[in-house]
GROMACS .gro file of C-alpha atoms in nm:
model
  313
    1MET     CA    1   2.439 -15.508   2.703
    2THR     CA    2   2.388 -15.806   2.442
    3ALA     CA    3   2.651 -16.070   2.493
    4ASN     CA    4   2.800 -16.335   2.248
    5LYS     CA    5   2.754 -16.149   1.943
    6THR     CA    6   2.948 -16.309   1.647
    7SER     CA    7   2.871 -16.095   1.349
    8LEU     CA    8   2.861 -15.761   1.212
    9HIS     CA    9   2.553 -15.511   1.233
   10PRO     CA   10   2.245 -15.633   1.052
   11GLN     CA   11   2.247 -15.339   0.822
   12ASN     CA   12   2.624 -15.388   0.734
   13PRO     CA   13   2.671 -15.489   0.377
   14PHE     CA   14   3.010 -15.648   0.452
   15ALA     CA   15   2.878 -15.928   0.654
   16ALA     CA   16   2.883 -16.179   0.406
   17PRO     CA   17   3.220 -16.317   0.223
   18TYR     CA   18   3.412 -16.036   0.013
   19PRO     CA   19   3.304 -16.083  -0.374
   20LEU     CA   20   3.666 -16.117  -0.470
   21THR     CA   21   3.629 -16.174  -0.847
   22GLU     CA   22   3.416 -15.823  -0.837
   23LEU     CA   23   3.662 -15.658  -0.598
   24VAL     CA   24   3.951 -15.743  -0.836
   25LYS     CA   25   3.789 -15.598  -1.106
   26LEU     CA   26   3.773 -15.271  -0.924
   27GLN     CA   27   4.131 -15.301  -0.792
   28PRO     CA   28   4.309 -15.528  -1.032
   29ALA     CA   29   4.645 -15.494  -0.841
   30LEU     CA   30   4.434 -15.727  -0.566
   31ALA     CA   31   4.480 -16.027  -0.805
   32ALA     CA   32   4.855 -16.048  -0.690
   33PHE     CA   33   4.759 -16.115  -0.349
   34LEU     CA   34   4.510 -16.373  -0.382
   35LYS     CA   35   4.578 -16.725  -0.232
   36THR     CA   36   4.371 -17.045  -0.192
   37THR     CA   37   4.314 -17.208   0.138
   38PRO     CA   38   4.386 -17.573   0.201
   39ASP     CA   39   4.003 -17.623   0.157
   40GLY     CA   40   3.995 -17.444  -0.153
   41ARG     CA   41   3.842 -17.124  -0.087
   42GLN     CA   42   3.999 -16.797  -0.259
   43THR     CA   43   4.130 -16.552  -0.003
   44LEU     CA   44   4.403 -16.251   0.039
   45ASN     CA   45   4.712 -16.232   0.220
   46PHE     CA   46   4.609 -16.029   0.493
   47ALA     CA   47   4.980 -15.980   0.602
   48GLU     CA   48   5.058 -15.771   0.344
   49PRO     CA   49   4.991 -15.392   0.381
   50GLU     CA   50   4.946 -15.333   0.032
   51ALA     CA   51   4.696 -15.599   0.016
   52VAL     CA   52   4.502 -15.462   0.281
   53THR     CA   53   4.492 -15.131   0.149
   54LEU     CA   54   4.382 -15.222  -0.181
   55LEU     CA   55   4.106 -15.426  -0.022
   56ASN     CA   56   3.993 -15.107   0.171
   57THR     CA   57   3.984 -14.903  -0.155
   58ALA     CA   58   3.807 -15.157  -0.337
   59LEU     CA   59   3.533 -15.231  -0.078
   60LEU     CA   60   3.496 -14.835  -0.049
   61GLN     CA   61   3.456 -14.802  -0.417
   62TRP     CA   62   3.214 -15.111  -0.413
   63GLN     CA   63   2.977 -14.999  -0.165
   64PHE     CA   64   2.995 -14.624  -0.149
   65GLY     CA   65   3.167 -14.495  -0.485
   66VAL     CA   66   3.472 -14.374  -0.305
   67ALA     CA   67   3.687 -14.332  -0.605
   68HIS     CA   68   4.002 -14.199  -0.424
   69TYR     CA   69   4.172 -14.388  -0.096
   70GLN     CA   70   4.516 -14.345  -0.030
   71ILE     CA   71   4.710 -14.387   0.289
   72PRO     CA   72   5.100 -14.283   0.345
   73SER     CA   73   5.338 -14.553   0.434
   74GLY     CA   74   5.355 -14.636   0.801
   75TYR     CA   75   5.037 -14.498   0.888
   76LEU     CA   76   4.722 -14.708   1.031
   77CYS     CA   77   4.519 -14.881   0.753
   78PRO     CA   78   4.182 -14.997   0.915
   79ALA     CA   79   3.957 -15.264   0.861
   80VAL     CA   80   3.648 -15.103   0.692
   81PRO     CA   81   3.381 -15.337   0.779
   82GLY     CA   82   3.417 -15.267   1.166
   83ARG     CA   83   3.467 -14.905   1.125
   84LEU     CA   84   3.133 -14.902   0.962
   85ASP     CA   85   2.985 -15.106   1.229
   86TYR     CA   86   3.048 -14.830   1.503
   87LEU     CA   87   2.864 -14.570   1.280
   88LEU     CA   88   2.578 -14.805   1.236
   89TYR     CA   89   2.533 -14.869   1.622
   90LEU     CA   90   2.555 -14.499   1.670
   91GLN     CA   91   2.297 -14.431   1.407
   92ASP     CA   92   2.074 -14.689   1.600
   93LEU     CA   93   2.148 -14.469   1.934
   94LEU     CA   94   2.029 -14.177   1.767
   95THR     CA   95   1.689 -14.341   1.656
   96GLN     CA   96   1.645 -14.483   2.012
   97SER     CA   97   1.700 -14.139   2.165
   98HIS     CA   98   1.461 -13.994   1.904
   99GLN     CA   99   1.163 -14.210   2.014
  100GLY     CA  100   1.232 -14.493   1.750
  101LYS     CA  101   1.252 -14.229   1.454
  102LYS     CA  102   1.557 -14.185   1.240
  103VAL     CA  103   1.753 -13.849   1.287
  104PRO     CA  104   1.733 -13.694   0.929
  105ALA     CA  105   2.063 -13.760   0.791
  106SER     CA  106   2.135 -13.396   0.715
  107ALA     CA  107   2.090 -13.311   1.058
  108VAL     CA  108   2.372 -13.522   1.216
  109GLN     CA  109   2.703 -13.370   1.300
  110LEU     CA  110   2.993 -13.619   1.411
  111LEU     CA  111   3.322 -13.559   1.567
  112ASP     CA  112   3.605 -13.816   1.506
  113ILE     CA  113   3.852 -13.757   1.772
  114GLY     CA  114   4.175 -13.906   1.621
  115CYS     CA  115   4.077 -13.917   1.260
  116GLY     CA  116   4.417 -13.995   1.118
  117ALA     CA  117   4.558 -14.016   0.784
  118ASN     CA  118   4.290 -14.277   0.672
  119LEU     CA  119   3.991 -14.063   0.777
  120ILE     CA  120   3.775 -14.380   0.750
  121TYR     CA  121   3.477 -14.275   1.001
  122ALA     CA  122   3.435 -13.924   0.836
  123LEU     CA  123   3.436 -14.100   0.498
  124LEU     CA  124   3.205 -14.382   0.572
  125ALA     CA  125   2.981 -14.119   0.762
  126ALA     CA  126   2.950 -13.893   0.458
  127LYS     CA  127   2.928 -14.167   0.202
  128ALA     CA  128   2.738 -14.449   0.374
  129LEU     CA  129   2.515 -14.246   0.598
  130ARG     CA  130   2.488 -13.885   0.463
  131TRP     CA  131   2.616 -13.707   0.763
  132GLN     CA  132   2.824 -13.397   0.830
  133ALA     CA  133   3.168 -13.493   1.011
  134ILE     CA  134   3.467 -13.320   1.174
  135GLY     CA  135   3.790 -13.505   1.177
  136SER     CA  136   4.061 -13.403   1.428
  137ASP     CA  137   4.416 -13.510   1.476
  138ILE     CA  138   4.761 -13.383   1.643
  139ASP     CA  139   4.942 -13.502   1.331
  140ALA     CA  140   4.975 -13.226   1.070
  141ARG     CA  141   5.090 -13.513   0.809
  142ALA     CA  142   4.793 -13.723   0.880
  143LEU     CA  143   4.581 -13.429   0.819
  144GLN     CA  144   4.732 -13.319   0.487
  145ASN     CA  145   4.640 -13.666   0.356
  146ALA     CA  146   4.293 -13.646   0.525
  147ALA     CA  147   4.221 -13.311   0.330
  148SER     CA  148   4.357 -13.466   0.007
  149LEU     CA  149   4.091 -13.745   0.068
  150ILE     CA  150   3.823 -13.478   0.122
  151GLU     CA  151   3.920 -13.295  -0.203
  152GLN     CA  152   3.963 -13.603  -0.434
  153ASN     CA  153   3.627 -13.743  -0.318
  154GLY     CA  154   3.448 -13.382  -0.363
  155LEU     CA  155   3.342 -13.411   0.026
  156GLN     CA  156   3.424 -13.052   0.111
  157ARG     CA  157   3.066 -12.958   0.188
  158GLN     CA  158   3.030 -13.259   0.425
  159LEU     CA  159   3.366 -13.314   0.585
  160SER     CA  160   3.602 -13.061   0.777
  161LEU     CA  161   3.936 -13.122   0.947
  162ARG     CA  162   4.069 -12.937   1.270
  163GLN     CA  163   4.409 -12.988   1.434
  164GLN     CA  164   4.444 -13.045   1.789
  165SER     CA  165   4.731 -12.824   1.880
  166ASN     CA  166   4.752 -12.969   2.250
  167PRO     CA  167   4.859 -13.336   2.273
  168GLN     CA  168   4.738 -13.358   2.625
  169ALA     CA  169   4.374 -13.210   2.524
  170ILE     CA  170   4.099 -13.423   2.342
  171PHE     CA  171   3.793 -13.195   2.323
  172HIS     CA  172   3.968 -12.870   2.404
  173GLY     CA  173   4.098 -12.662   2.109
  174VAL     CA  174   3.878 -12.873   1.902
  175ILE     CA  175   3.483 -12.851   2.001
  176GLN     CA  176   3.450 -12.434   1.921
  177PRO     CA  177   3.200 -12.212   2.097
  178GLY     CA  178   2.868 -12.254   1.902
  179ASP     CA  179   2.941 -12.611   1.808
  180TYR     CA  180   2.667 -12.857   1.856
  181LEU     CA  181   2.760 -13.217   1.793
  182ASP     CA  182   2.528 -13.502   1.788
  183LEU     CA  183   2.792 -13.744   1.822
  184THR     CA  184   3.153 -13.788   1.894
  185LEU     CA  185   3.357 -14.094   1.846
  186CYS     CA  186   3.717 -14.236   1.937
  187ASN     CA  187   3.909 -14.533   1.840
  188PRO     CA  188   4.187 -14.459   2.140
  189PRO     CA  189   4.562 -14.583   2.130
  190PHE     CA  190   4.577 -14.905   2.279
  191HIS     CA  191   4.910 -14.940   2.427
  192ASP     CA  192   5.114 -14.754   2.733
  193SER     CA  193   5.448 -14.752   2.565
  194PRO     CA  194   5.627 -14.836   2.236
  195ASP     CA  195   5.765 -15.162   2.393
  196ALA     CA  196   5.421 -15.272   2.453
  197ALA     CA  197   5.286 -15.162   2.106
  198ALA     CA  198   5.624 -15.358   1.937
  199ALA     CA  199   5.520 -15.677   2.154
  200GLY     CA  200   5.162 -15.632   2.052
  201SER     CA  201   5.270 -15.648   1.673
  202ALA     CA  202   5.499 -15.964   1.760
  203ARG     CA  203   5.201 -16.127   1.896
  204LYS     CA  204   5.017 -16.062   1.587
  205GLN     CA  205   5.289 -16.194   1.372
  206ARG     CA  206   5.325 -16.524   1.563
  207ASN     CA  207   4.949 -16.548   1.524
  208LEU     CA  208   4.982 -16.518   1.136
  209GLY     CA  209   5.268 -16.734   1.140
  210LEU     CA  210   5.500 -16.485   1.004
  211GLU     CA  211   5.869 -16.412   1.067
  212SER     CA  212   5.964 -16.110   1.275
  213SER     CA  213   6.070 -15.903   0.982
  214ALA     CA  214   5.759 -15.959   0.789
  215PRO     CA  215   5.547 -15.661   0.701
  216LEU     CA  216   5.211 -15.606   0.877
  217ASN     CA  217   4.893 -15.452   0.775
  218PHE     CA  218   4.879 -15.310   1.126
  219ALA     CA  219   5.084 -15.049   1.081
  220GLY     CA  220   5.040 -14.680   1.251
  221GLN     CA  221   5.230 -14.395   1.402
  222ALA     CA  222   5.307 -14.348   1.754
  223ASN     CA  223   5.029 -14.166   1.858
  224GLU     CA  224   4.802 -14.440   1.672
  225LEU     CA  225   4.908 -14.695   1.887
  226TRP     CA  226   5.002 -14.598   2.227
  227CYS     CA  227   4.994 -14.326   2.508
  228GLU     CA  228   5.127 -14.282   2.840
  229GLY     CA  229   4.915 -14.472   3.063
  230GLY     CA  230   4.750 -14.665   2.763
  231GLU     CA  231   4.383 -14.680   2.686
  232PRO     CA  232   4.279 -14.645   3.044
  233ALA     CA  233   4.442 -14.315   3.105
  234PHE     CA  234   4.342 -14.185   2.789
  235LEU     CA  235   3.960 -14.257   2.830
  236ARG     CA  236   3.983 -14.137   3.177
  237ARG     CA  237   4.101 -13.773   3.034
  238MET     CA  238   3.842 -13.786   2.770
  239LEU     CA  239   3.564 -13.886   3.030
  240ALA     CA  240   3.664 -13.597   3.265
  241GLU     CA  241   3.701 -13.358   2.972
  242SER     CA  242   3.368 -13.431   2.799
  243LYS     CA  243   3.207 -13.282   3.137
  244ASP     CA  244   3.323 -12.956   3.003
  245PHE     CA  245   3.128 -12.980   2.680
  246ALA     CA  246   2.806 -13.147   2.838
  247HIS     CA  247   2.567 -12.924   2.661
  248GLN     CA  248   2.740 -12.910   2.320
  249VAL     CA  249   2.720 -13.287   2.254
  250TYR     CA  250   2.429 -13.517   2.271
  251TRP     CA  251   2.613 -13.856   2.285
  252PHE     CA  252   2.996 -13.890   2.334
  253SER     CA  253   3.128 -14.230   2.244
  254THR     CA  254   3.442 -14.441   2.226
  255LEU     CA  255   3.552 -14.783   2.155
  256VAL     CA  256   3.688 -14.963   2.487
  257SER     CA  257   3.912 -15.267   2.414
  258LYS     CA  258   3.879 -15.470   2.727
  259GLN     CA  259   3.579 -15.552   2.924
  260GLN     CA  260   3.740 -15.504   3.267
  261HIS     CA  261   3.834 -15.151   3.190
  262LEU     CA  262   3.431 -15.069   3.158
  263PRO     CA  263   3.344 -15.076   3.564
  264LYS     CA  264   3.592 -14.800   3.649
  265LEU     CA  265   3.509 -14.590   3.355
  266GLN     CA  266   3.100 -14.617   3.437
  267GLN     CA  267   3.199 -14.525   3.798
  268GLN     CA  268   3.365 -14.204   3.680
  269LEU     CA  269   3.078 -14.127   3.468
  270GLN     CA  270   2.831 -14.157   3.740
  271GLN     CA  271   3.082 -13.929   3.956
  272LEU     CA  272   3.073 -13.662   3.671
  273GLY     CA  273   2.683 -13.661   3.653
  274ALA     CA  274   2.622 -13.852   3.331
  275THR     CA  275   2.268 -13.871   3.285
  276GLN     CA  276   2.279 -14.151   3.045
  277VAL     CA  277   2.554 -14.449   2.976
  278GLN     CA  278   2.513 -14.712   2.757
  279VAL     CA  279   2.771 -14.998   2.661
  280ILE     CA  280   2.699 -15.147   2.317
  281THR     CA  281   2.878 -15.463   2.219
  282MET     CA  282   3.025 -15.541   1.857
  283ALA     CA  283   3.166 -15.850   1.714
  284GLN     CA  284   3.325 -15.962   1.416
  285GLY     CA  285   3.366 -16.315   1.410
  286ASN     CA  286   3.615 -16.402   1.701
  287LYS     CA  287   3.710 -16.036   1.764
  288GLN     CA  288   3.491 -15.832   2.064
  289SER     CA  289   3.480 -15.494   2.121
  290ARG     CA  290   3.243 -15.243   2.273
  291ILE     CA  291   3.134 -14.884   2.252
  292LEU     CA  292   3.084 -14.690   2.561
  293ALA     CA  293   2.863 -14.389   2.524
  294TRP     CA  294   2.725 -14.130   2.761
  295SER     CA  295   2.540 -13.785   2.778
  296PHE     CA  296   2.516 -13.535   3.015
  297LEU     CA  297   2.189 -13.380   2.879
  298THR     CA  298   1.873 -13.383   3.122
  299PRO     CA  299   1.560 -13.505   2.953
  300GLU     CA  300   1.436 -13.146   2.930
  301LEU     CA  301   1.761 -13.038   2.722
  302ALA     CA  302   1.740 -13.343   2.522
  303ALA     CA  303   1.402 -13.281   2.408
  304LEU     CA  304   1.515 -12.911   2.314
  305TRP     CA  305   1.786 -13.059   2.118
  306GLN     CA  306   1.569 -13.294   1.950
  307GLN     CA  307   1.321 -13.022   1.843
  308HIS     CA  308   1.556 -12.762   1.731
  309ARG     CA  309   1.785 -13.018   1.568
  310TRP     CA  310   1.611 -13.320   1.444
  311ARG     CA  311   1.243 -13.225   1.379
  312ARG     CA  312   1.316 -12.902   1.177
  313ARG     CA  313   1.469 -13.053   0.852
   0.00000   0.00000   0.00000
């Protein structure tokens, strides 16, 4: 694990300050949300949900030519740079697993657990990395919007969707017989109750110096924000269920919000028989996060996977 990171992945194009003038040209409505800091710099009012949505739309259009990006009101509006970082570190993980050789983009199949209405990981996987991706979610309305994003951006050949009909399941009902996935990823629900989610929003409001009635850019549906037992309980279920698909996935992965959750998760993976476990740290300014990645493949099965999936293209 690398400690004390303060910046995005070296290949992340959003590491430098945003070119707001150029972004406003792509999304003119952004101009209404520009403000000047006390030291004279131009920035955005990040407390406004519309401003953040417009910014994400402009960033996706600027770097990756994503022409259409809309999210229904009330659904989670993610920050694009941090989501791309997760994918870039997973790409590094594949390269490391392939003896330092980059895996052909056309060979990579990704599964996003909980893709949401924003479909951000799958969109970035397709446009930035040229991967194939499957998005899954329990929310039918979210999947309707995700399907619209796929169609409007002409990504039907790269992206597909699967609805999880069982809210207690994670991989069961989504991974099908005959599926072979190089990567799974997940940004799990953080809180353990609606009250905890509301308290978290209140803390963010205070940090931004907002009144409690002010709108927030960190919206989200209940399933995006909380689950019974919070993140630790969700991740314990994910790890246990992943064992049932040990030979159908090369690398499972998830974000883990708190460092103190890792030891028990690593112990659980050891008990489940994981052959490889890695923790990858990420950072964006003062915000720290980490990816937990694990595999059940033996060296022999990993070699066969590489030979039949990664070297034939």
